[in-house]
Amino acid sequence: MKKLTALLMAGAMLCTMSACAKKEDDLLATIKDRGEIIVAMEGTWAPWTYHDENDQLVGYDTEVATLIAEKLGVKATFVEGEWDGLLAGLDAGRYDIMVNGVDITEDRLEKYDFSTPYAYNKTAVIVKSDNTEITSMEDLDGKQTANTISSTYAEVAESYGATVTGVDDLNQTIELLLSGRIDATLNAEVTYYDYMKAHPDAEIKIATLDKDATQVAIPMRKGEESANLLKAINEALAELEAEGKLTELSEKYFGTDISKAE
């Protein structure tokens, strides 16, 4: 009898351990048990994610992530940091997802699973108002630019032959540009217009636009762990698009609908 009891207890323990292992391998289940999804973002990149005059974290990405969390039945907990550390934190498991205007690239697809796109970006080359040397992407060859090092914009600049200086945020980049320490910077077209709304006298302009729009999506760790979460986020995004929420938020923050490909 004692032996049978011991065997039953051992079996129960094995079942429990197996269930726990399955739950640990399912990020969505972990998130639902926790009651929150941990979202990484910069908090300094208007109008995507930034602090308003009351120091509240707002922006297109902030609201999209909040609505996704509601669809999942949990709350969104935001953790802010510099761009170059956000993907590293995602790799290390400190965050569940990153919602920060992340462009899909071939290199990133090798390392992360991405949601369906929820925005489309055109890359602008921004220069000083009196710059006449840069009028095309090809003119970046041999020029000095500045961007966060692991950003898509830095990769694009380097692909055209520019030398990239690493920076922390857009404000620092514009300071370098206006002081003449760099020739140009690359950023989202909508980010440029948002900056000009806040700084109408800034002596900068768009020299040229990249002809192809990039796809903005939500990265998460690649693998079976994220499979159910990826499916749930894609379903949430599809619902938000059908409800008109993505268009509404896009027009609120960008003044135009960037949630759809042209």
PDB file of C-alpha atoms in Angstrom:
ATOM      1  CA  MET A   1       0.000   0.000   0.000  1.00  0.00           C
ATOM      2  CA  LYS A   2       2.797   2.361   0.929  1.00  0.00           C
ATOM      3  CA  LYS A   3       4.572   1.481  -2.304  1.00  0.00           C
ATOM      4  CA  LEU A   4       1.418   2.199  -4.350  1.00  0.00           C
ATOM      5  CA  THR A   5       0.912   5.511  -2.547  1.00  0.00           C
ATOM      6  CA  ALA A   6       4.504   6.457  -3.247  1.00  0.00           C
ATOM      7  CA  LEU A   7       4.112   5.585  -6.924  1.00  0.00           C
ATOM      8  CA  LEU A   8       0.898   7.618  -7.183  1.00  0.00           C
ATOM      9  CA  MET A   9       2.563  10.592  -5.511  1.00  0.00           C
ATOM     10  CA  ALA A  10       5.550  10.288  -7.831  1.00  0.00           C
ATOM     11  CA  GLY A  11       3.231  10.138 -10.823  1.00  0.00           C
ATOM     12  CA  ALA A  12       1.342  13.195  -9.643  1.00  0.00           C
ATOM     13  CA  MET A  13       4.601  15.065  -9.205  1.00  0.00           C
ATOM     14  CA  LEU A  14       5.700  14.105 -12.697  1.00  0.00           C
ATOM     15  CA  CYS A  15       2.370  15.292 -14.132  1.00  0.00           C
ATOM     16  CA  THR A  16       2.672  18.553 -12.236  1.00  0.00           C
ATOM     17  CA  MET A  17       6.245  19.051 -13.395  1.00  0.00           C
ATOM     18  CA  SER A  18       5.212  18.250 -16.959  1.00  0.00           C
ATOM     19  CA  ALA A  19       2.363  20.762 -16.805  1.00  0.00           C
ATOM     20  CA  CYS A  20       4.690  23.387 -15.401  1.00  0.00           C
ATOM     21  CA  ALA A  21       7.222  22.707 -18.121  1.00  0.00           C
ATOM     22  CA  LYS A  22       4.536  23.075 -20.778  1.00  0.00           C
ATOM     23  CA  LYS A  23       3.375  26.358 -19.243  1.00  0.00           C
ATOM     24  CA  GLU A  24       6.933  27.689 -19.053  1.00  0.00           C
ATOM     25  CA  ASP A  25       7.330  26.841 -22.730  1.00  0.00           C
ATOM     26  CA  ASP A  26       4.200  28.849 -23.580  1.00  0.00           C
ATOM     27  CA  LEU A  27       4.847  32.575 -23.212  1.00  0.00           C
ATOM     28  CA  LEU A  28       1.179  33.454 -23.706  1.00  0.00           C
ATOM     29  CA  ALA A  29       0.164  31.182 -20.816  1.00  0.00           C
ATOM     30  CA  THR A  30       2.870  32.749 -18.646  1.00  0.00           C
ATOM     31  CA  ILE A  31       1.631  36.238 -19.519  1.00  0.00           C
ATOM     32  CA  LYS A  32      -1.974  35.339 -18.706  1.00  0.00           C
ATOM     33  CA  ASP A  33      -0.971  33.783 -15.373  1.00  0.00           C
ATOM     34  CA  ARG A  34       1.051  36.892 -14.586  1.00  0.00           C
ATOM     35  CA  GLY A  35      -1.787  39.198 -15.621  1.00  0.00           C
ATOM     36  CA  GLU A  36       0.497  41.518 -17.554  1.00  0.00           C
ATOM     37  CA  ILE A  37       2.535  41.673 -20.730  1.00  0.00           C
ATOM     38  CA  ILE A  38       5.906  43.389 -20.354  1.00  0.00           C
ATOM     39  CA  VAL A  39       6.482  45.763 -23.262  1.00  0.00           C
ATOM     40  CA  ALA A  40       9.820  47.379 -24.126  1.00  0.00           C
ATOM     41  CA  MET A  41       9.928  50.843 -25.704  1.00  0.00           C
ATOM     42  CA  GLU A  42      12.097  53.964 -25.733  1.00  0.00           C
ATOM     43  CA  GLY A  43       9.634  56.533 -24.430  1.00  0.00           C
ATOM     44  CA  THR A  44      11.597  59.292 -26.181  1.00  0.00           C
ATOM     45  CA  TRP A  45      10.587  58.891 -29.837  1.00  0.00           C
ATOM     46  CA  ALA A  46       7.557  61.056 -30.600  1.00  0.00           C
ATOM     47  CA  PRO A  47       4.970  60.416 -31.883  1.00  0.00           C
ATOM     48  CA  TRP A  48       5.560  56.671 -31.509  1.00  0.00           C
ATOM     49  CA  THR A  49       6.311  56.561 -27.785  1.00  0.00           C
ATOM     50  CA  TYR A  50       7.023  59.602 -25.613  1.00  0.00           C
ATOM     51  CA  HIS A  51       6.062  61.536 -22.477  1.00  0.00           C
ATOM     52  CA  ASP A  52       3.490  64.320 -22.738  1.00  0.00           C
ATOM     53  CA  GLU A  53       3.447  67.607 -20.801  1.00  0.00           C
ATOM     54  CA  ASN A  54       2.105  65.717 -17.769  1.00  0.00           C
ATOM     55  CA  ASP A  55       4.923  63.161 -18.046  1.00  0.00           C
ATOM     56  CA  GLN A  56       2.447  60.459 -19.071  1.00  0.00           C
ATOM     57  CA  LEU A  57       3.763  57.828 -21.462  1.00  0.00           C
ATOM     58  CA  VAL A  58       1.758  58.244 -24.666  1.00  0.00           C
ATOM     59  CA  GLY A  59       2.113  57.720 -28.413  1.00  0.00           C
ATOM     60  CA  TYR A  60       0.941  55.493 -31.223  1.00  0.00           C
ATOM     61  CA  ASP A  61       2.895  52.457 -30.027  1.00  0.00           C
ATOM     62  CA  THR A  62       1.878  52.999 -26.416  1.00  0.00           C
ATOM     63  CA  GLU A  63      -1.813  52.950 -27.302  1.00  0.00           C
ATOM     64  CA  VAL A  64      -1.486  50.050 -29.761  1.00  0.00           C
ATOM     65  CA  ALA A  65       0.291  47.959 -27.111  1.00  0.00           C
ATOM     66  CA  THR A  66      -2.349  48.856 -24.511  1.00  0.00           C
ATOM     67  CA  LEU A  67      -5.162  47.767 -26.838  1.00  0.00           C
ATOM     68  CA  ILE A  68      -3.371  44.512 -27.663  1.00  0.00           C
ATOM     69  CA  ALA A  69      -2.988  43.794 -23.941  1.00  0.00           C
ATOM     70  CA  GLU A  70      -6.720  44.382 -23.461  1.00  0.00           C
ATOM     71  CA  LYS A  71      -7.462  41.907 -26.256  1.00  0.00           C
ATOM     72  CA  LEU A  72      -5.257  39.366 -24.450  1.00  0.00           C
ATOM     73  CA  GLY A  73      -7.088  39.994 -21.181  1.00  0.00           C
ATOM     74  CA  VAL A  74      -4.068  41.426 -19.357  1.00  0.00           C
ATOM     75  CA  LYS A  75      -2.565  44.835 -18.642  1.00  0.00           C
ATOM     76  CA  ALA A  76       0.432  46.323 -20.448  1.00  0.00           C
ATOM     77  CA  THR A  77       3.451  47.130 -18.299  1.00  0.00           C
ATOM     78  CA  PHE A  78       5.920  49.393 -20.097  1.00  0.00           C
ATOM     79  CA  VAL A  79       9.662  49.307 -19.506  1.00  0.00           C
ATOM     80  CA  GLU A  80      11.606  52.153 -21.096  1.00  0.00           C
ATOM     81  CA  GLY A  81      15.194  52.116 -22.259  1.00  0.00           C
ATOM     82  CA  GLU A  82      17.590  53.213 -24.982  1.00  0.00           C
ATOM     83  CA  TRP A  83      17.041  51.609 -28.383  1.00  0.00           C
ATOM     84  CA  ASP A  84      20.319  49.694 -28.464  1.00  0.00           C
ATOM     85  CA  GLY A  85      19.440  47.906 -25.213  1.00  0.00           C
ATOM     86  CA  LEU A  86      15.826  47.019 -25.999  1.00  0.00           C
ATOM     87  CA  LEU A  87      16.433  44.081 -28.331  1.00  0.00           C
ATOM     88  CA  ALA A  88      19.173  42.810 -26.011  1.00  0.00           C
ATOM     89  CA  GLY A  89      16.655  42.897 -23.157  1.00  0.00           C
ATOM     90  CA  LEU A  90      14.168  41.006 -25.301  1.00  0.00           C
ATOM     91  CA  ASP A  91      16.839  38.379 -25.989  1.00  0.00           C
ATOM     92  CA  ALA A  92      17.538  38.059 -22.270  1.00  0.00           C
ATOM     93  CA  GLY A  93      13.863  37.568 -21.414  1.00  0.00           C
ATOM     94  CA  ARG A  94      13.453  40.849 -19.538  1.00  0.00           C
ATOM     95  CA  TYR A  95      10.570  41.812 -21.846  1.00  0.00           C
ATOM     96  CA  ASP A  96       7.883  39.802 -23.620  1.00  0.00           C
ATOM     97  CA  ILE A  97       7.650  41.998 -26.708  1.00  0.00           C
ATOM     98  CA  MET A  98       9.043  45.257 -28.075  1.00  0.00           C
ATOM     99  CA  VAL A  99       6.649  47.856 -29.472  1.00  0.00           C
ATOM    100  CA  ASN A 100       8.754  50.732 -30.732  1.00  0.00           C
ATOM    101  CA  GLY A 101       8.297  51.280 -34.462  1.00  0.00           C
ATOM    102  CA  VAL A 102      10.498  48.269 -35.221  1.00  0.00           C
ATOM    103  CA  ASP A 103      11.044  47.704 -38.941  1.00  0.00           C
ATOM    104  CA  ILE A 104      11.132  44.151 -40.277  1.00  0.00           C
ATOM    105  CA  THR A 105      14.528  43.376 -41.823  1.00  0.00           C
ATOM    106  CA  GLU A 106      16.078  40.173 -43.139  1.00  0.00           C
ATOM    107  CA  ASP A 107      18.613  40.098 -40.295  1.00  0.00           C
ATOM    108  CA  ARG A 108      15.934  40.568 -37.652  1.00  0.00           C
ATOM    109  CA  LEU A 109      13.726  37.886 -39.206  1.00  0.00           C
ATOM    110  CA  GLU A 110      16.525  35.395 -38.637  1.00  0.00           C
ATOM    111  CA  LYS A 111      16.505  36.147 -34.919  1.00  0.00           C
ATOM    112  CA  TYR A 112      12.930  37.138 -34.026  1.00  0.00           C
ATOM    113  CA  ASP A 113       9.344  36.210 -34.789  1.00  0.00           C
ATOM    114  CA  PHE A 114       7.383  39.250 -35.998  1.00  0.00           C
ATOM    115  CA  SER A 115       3.703  40.047 -35.869  1.00  0.00           C
ATOM    116  CA  THR A 116       1.842  41.146 -38.972  1.00  0.00           C
ATOM    117  CA  PRO A 117       2.715  44.784 -39.802  1.00  0.00           C
ATOM    118  CA  TYR A 118       0.667  47.464 -38.070  1.00  0.00           C
ATOM    119  CA  ALA A 119       2.357  50.485 -39.703  1.00  0.00           C
ATOM    120  CA  TYR A 120       4.354  51.407 -42.787  1.00  0.00           C
ATOM    121  CA  ASN A 121       7.271  53.825 -42.708  1.00  0.00           C
ATOM    122  CA  LYS A 122       9.046  55.890 -45.328  1.00  0.00           C
ATOM    123  CA  THR A 123      12.644  56.728 -44.466  1.00  0.00           C
ATOM    124  CA  ALA A 124      13.615  60.392 -44.776  1.00  0.00           C
ATOM    125  CA  VAL A 125      17.129  61.780 -45.162  1.00  0.00           C
ATOM    126  CA  ILE A 126      17.194  64.900 -42.985  1.00  0.00           C
ATOM    127  CA  VAL A 127      19.791  67.625 -43.551  1.00  0.00           C
ATOM    128  CA  LYS A 128      20.372  71.272 -42.639  1.00  0.00           C
ATOM    129  CA  SER A 129      18.205  73.711 -44.569  1.00  0.00           C
ATOM    130  CA  ASP A 130      21.169  75.106 -46.512  1.00  0.00           C
ATOM    131  CA  ASN A 131      22.525  71.698 -47.564  1.00  0.00           C
ATOM    132  CA  THR A 132      22.598  71.293 -51.348  1.00  0.00           C
ATOM    133  CA  GLU A 133      25.014  68.355 -51.572  1.00  0.00           C
ATOM    134  CA  ILE A 134      22.558  65.617 -50.585  1.00  0.00           C
ATOM    135  CA  THR A 135      19.559  65.177 -52.875  1.00  0.00           C
ATOM    136  CA  SER A 136      19.412  61.382 -53.173  1.00  0.00           C
ATOM    137  CA  MET A 137      20.174  58.274 -51.122  1.00  0.00           C
ATOM    138  CA  GLU A 138      23.307  57.754 -53.219  1.00  0.00           C
ATOM    139  CA  ASP A 139      24.647  61.122 -52.056  1.00  0.00           C
ATOM    140  CA  LEU A 140      25.111  59.639 -48.573  1.00  0.00           C
ATOM    141  CA  ASP A 141      28.263  57.911 -49.825  1.00  0.00           C
ATOM    142  CA  GLY A 142      31.221  59.240 -47.840  1.00  0.00           C
ATOM    143  CA  LYS A 143      29.041  61.403 -45.605  1.00  0.00           C
ATOM    144  CA  GLN A 144      28.771  61.470 -41.811  1.00  0.00           C
ATOM    145  CA  THR A 145      25.395  60.518 -40.315  1.00  0.00           C
ATOM    146  CA  ALA A 146      24.081  59.760 -36.825  1.00  0.00           C
ATOM    147  CA  ASN A 147      21.569  57.213 -35.545  1.00  0.00           C
ATOM    148  CA  THR A 148      21.154  54.641 -32.818  1.00  0.00           C
ATOM    149  CA  ILE A 149      23.607  51.961 -33.909  1.00  0.00           C
ATOM    150  CA  SER A 150      21.300  48.933 -34.129  1.00  0.00           C
ATOM    151  CA  SER A 151      18.471  50.821 -35.845  1.00  0.00           C
ATOM    152  CA  THR A 152      17.290  50.175 -39.386  1.00  0.00           C
ATOM    153  CA  TYR A 153      18.212  53.756 -40.253  1.00  0.00           C
ATOM    154  CA  ALA A 154      21.850  53.178 -39.345  1.00  0.00           C
ATOM    155  CA  GLU A 155      21.885  50.050 -41.517  1.00  0.00           C
ATOM    156  CA  VAL A 156      20.387  51.932 -44.467  1.00  0.00           C
ATOM    157  CA  ALA A 157      22.870  54.800 -44.098  1.00  0.00           C
ATOM    158  CA  GLU A 158      25.801  52.380 -44.015  1.00  0.00           C
ATOM    159  CA  SER A 159      24.442  50.505 -47.034  1.00  0.00           C
ATOM    160  CA  TYR A 160      24.768  53.737 -49.015  1.00  0.00           C
ATOM    161  CA  GLY A 161      28.348  54.312 -47.837  1.00  0.00           C
ATOM    162  CA  ALA A 162      27.806  56.696 -44.923  1.00  0.00           C
ATOM    163  CA  THR A 163      29.767  56.583 -41.672  1.00  0.00           C
ATOM    164  CA  VAL A 164      27.353  56.375 -38.735  1.00  0.00           C
ATOM    165  CA  THR A 165      27.913  57.972 -35.324  1.00  0.00           C
ATOM    166  CA  GLY A 166      25.973  56.317 -32.510  1.00  0.00           C
ATOM    167  CA  VAL A 167      23.507  58.459 -30.547  1.00  0.00           C
ATOM    168  CA  ASP A 168      20.841  57.944 -27.890  1.00  0.00           C
ATOM    169  CA  ASP A 169      17.838  59.770 -29.354  1.00  0.00           C
ATOM    170  CA  LEU A 170      16.512  62.115 -32.037  1.00  0.00           C
ATOM    171  CA  ASN A 171      17.155  65.328 -30.083  1.00  0.00           C
ATOM    172  CA  GLN A 172      20.842  64.478 -29.754  1.00  0.00           C
ATOM    173  CA  THR A 173      20.947  63.686 -33.471  1.00  0.00           C
ATOM    174  CA  ILE A 174      19.439  67.040 -34.459  1.00  0.00           C
ATOM    175  CA  GLU A 175      21.926  68.849 -32.211  1.00  0.00           C
ATOM    176  CA  LEU A 176      24.797  67.149 -34.047  1.00  0.00           C
ATOM    177  CA  LEU A 177      23.230  68.027 -37.392  1.00  0.00           C
ATOM    178  CA  LEU A 178      22.681  71.707 -36.580  1.00  0.00           C
ATOM    179  CA  SER A 179      26.202  72.034 -35.173  1.00  0.00           C
ATOM    180  CA  GLY A 180      27.647  70.715 -38.434  1.00  0.00           C
ATOM    181  CA  ARG A 181      29.232  67.636 -36.862  1.00  0.00           C
ATOM    182  CA  ILE A 182      27.256  65.347 -39.165  1.00  0.00           C
ATOM    183  CA  ASP A 183      25.937  65.813 -42.698  1.00  0.00           C
ATOM    184  CA  ALA A 184      22.601  64.037 -42.349  1.00  0.00           C
ATOM    185  CA  THR A 185      20.450  61.690 -40.325  1.00  0.00           C
ATOM    186  CA  LEU A 186      17.840  59.140 -41.346  1.00  0.00           C
ATOM    187  CA  ASN A 187      14.501  58.732 -39.618  1.00  0.00           C
ATOM    188  CA  ALA A 188      10.831  58.081 -40.274  1.00  0.00           C
ATOM    189  CA  GLU A 189       9.194  60.731 -42.435  1.00  0.00           C
ATOM    190  CA  VAL A 190       6.358  61.069 -39.916  1.00  0.00           C
ATOM    191  CA  THR A 191       8.879  61.566 -37.094  1.00  0.00           C
ATOM    192  CA  TYR A 192      10.424  64.484 -38.988  1.00  0.00           C
ATOM    193  CA  TYR A 193       7.040  66.186 -39.377  1.00  0.00           C
ATOM    194  CA  ASP A 194       6.237  65.618 -35.716  1.00  0.00           C
ATOM    195  CA  TYR A 195       9.577  67.183 -34.744  1.00  0.00           C
ATOM    196  CA  MET A 196       8.858  70.193 -36.961  1.00  0.00           C
ATOM    197  CA  LYS A 197       5.460  70.678 -35.290  1.00  0.00           C
ATOM    198  CA  ALA A 198       7.262  71.065 -31.965  1.00  0.00           C
ATOM    199  CA  HIS A 199      10.229  72.989 -33.445  1.00  0.00           C
ATOM    200  CA  PRO A 200       8.840  75.005 -36.392  1.00  0.00           C
ATOM    201  CA  ASP A 201      11.947  77.197 -36.603  1.00  0.00           C
ATOM    202  CA  ALA A 202      14.406  74.297 -36.810  1.00  0.00           C
ATOM    203  CA  GLU A 203      16.679  74.848 -39.805  1.00  0.00           C
ATOM    204  CA  ILE A 204      16.399  71.344 -41.188  1.00  0.00           C
ATOM    205  CA  LYS A 205      14.658  69.775 -44.178  1.00  0.00           C
ATOM    206  CA  ILE A 206      14.016  66.463 -45.896  1.00  0.00           C
ATOM    207  CA  ALA A 207      16.563  66.035 -48.682  1.00  0.00           C
ATOM    208  CA  THR A 208      15.067  62.850 -50.097  1.00  0.00           C
ATOM    209  CA  LEU A 209      12.851  59.883 -49.246  1.00  0.00           C
ATOM    210  CA  ASP A 210      13.638  56.213 -49.665  1.00  0.00           C
ATOM    211  CA  LYS A 211      11.257  54.959 -52.365  1.00  0.00           C
ATOM    212  CA  ASP A 212      10.144  51.852 -50.482  1.00  0.00           C
ATOM    213  CA  ALA A 213       8.145  51.931 -47.250  1.00  0.00           C
ATOM    214  CA  THR A 214       9.326  49.632 -44.476  1.00  0.00           C
ATOM    215  CA  GLN A 215       6.984  47.353 -42.530  1.00  0.00           C
ATOM    216  CA  VAL A 216       6.637  48.047 -38.811  1.00  0.00           C
ATOM    217  CA  ALA A 217       5.784  45.060 -36.609  1.00  0.00           C
ATOM    218  CA  ILE A 218       6.201  43.605 -33.112  1.00  0.00           C
ATOM    219  CA  PRO A 219       9.241  41.384 -32.473  1.00  0.00           C
ATOM    220  CA  MET A 220       9.354  38.600 -29.912  1.00  0.00           C
ATOM    221  CA  ARG A 221      11.749  35.765 -29.184  1.00  0.00           C
ATOM    222  CA  LYS A 222      11.795  33.220 -31.978  1.00  0.00           C
ATOM    223  CA  GLY A 223      10.569  29.695 -31.358  1.00  0.00           C
ATOM    224  CA  GLU A 224       7.805  27.518 -29.987  1.00  0.00           C
ATOM    225  CA  GLU A 225       7.697  29.509 -26.742  1.00  0.00           C
ATOM    226  CA  SER A 226       6.217  32.495 -28.617  1.00  0.00           C
ATOM    227  CA  ALA A 227       3.972  30.604 -31.080  1.00  0.00           C
ATOM    228  CA  ASN A 228       0.695  31.090 -29.186  1.00  0.00           C
ATOM    229  CA  LEU A 229       1.564  34.679 -28.293  1.00  0.00           C
ATOM    230  CA  LEU A 230       2.328  35.482 -31.927  1.00  0.00           C
ATOM    231  CA  LYS A 231      -1.013  34.023 -33.013  1.00  0.00           C
ATOM    232  CA  ALA A 232      -2.891  35.958 -30.315  1.00  0.00           C
ATOM    233  CA  ILE A 233      -1.182  39.257 -31.166  1.00  0.00           C
ATOM    234  CA  ASN A 234      -1.896  38.800 -34.875  1.00  0.00           C
ATOM    235  CA  GLU A 235      -5.549  38.141 -34.059  1.00  0.00           C
ATOM    236  CA  ALA A 236      -5.633  41.243 -31.850  1.00  0.00           C
ATOM    237  CA  LEU A 237      -4.102  43.396 -34.591  1.00  0.00           C
ATOM    238  CA  ALA A 238      -6.586  42.058 -37.147  1.00  0.00           C
ATOM    239  CA  GLU A 239      -9.452  42.972 -34.813  1.00  0.00           C
ATOM    240  CA  LEU A 240      -8.033  46.448 -34.179  1.00  0.00           C
ATOM    241  CA  GLU A 241      -7.706  47.021 -37.912  1.00  0.00           C
ATOM    242  CA  ALA A 242     -11.264  45.793 -38.570  1.00  0.00           C
ATOM    243  CA  GLU A 243     -12.575  48.055 -35.802  1.00  0.00           C
ATOM    244  CA  GLY A 244     -10.796  51.054 -37.329  1.00  0.00           C
ATOM    245  CA  LYS A 245      -8.679  51.557 -34.202  1.00  0.00           C
ATOM    246  CA  LEU A 246      -5.311  51.476 -36.000  1.00  0.00           C
ATOM    247  CA  THR A 247      -6.483  54.091 -38.499  1.00  0.00           C
ATOM    248  CA  GLU A 248      -7.912  56.217 -35.673  1.00  0.00           C
ATOM    249  CA  LEU A 249      -4.677  56.123 -33.664  1.00  0.00           C
ATOM    250  CA  SER A 250      -2.531  56.693 -36.736  1.00  0.00           C
ATOM    251  CA  GLU A 251      -4.458  59.812 -37.697  1.00  0.00           C
ATOM    252  CA  LYS A 252      -4.378  60.993 -34.071  1.00  0.00           C
ATOM    253  CA  TYR A 253      -0.594  60.803 -33.774  1.00  0.00           C
ATOM    254  CA  PHE A 254       0.674  61.183 -37.353  1.00  0.00           C
ATOM    255  CA  GLY A 255      -2.055  63.200 -39.030  1.00  0.00           C
ATOM    256  CA  THR A 256      -2.342  60.502 -41.681  1.00  0.00           C
ATOM    257  CA  ASP A 257      -3.057  56.779 -41.874  1.00  0.00           C
ATOM    258  CA  ILE A 258       0.209  54.851 -41.880  1.00  0.00           C
ATOM    259  CA  SER A 259      -1.459  51.640 -40.712  1.00  0.00           C
ATOM    260  CA  LYS A 260      -2.019  50.527 -44.310  1.00  0.00           C
ATOM    261  CA  ALA A 261       0.426  49.978 -47.156  1.00  0.00           C
ATOM    262  CA  GLU A 262       0.029  52.462 -49.988  1.00  0.00           C
TER     263      GLU A 262
END
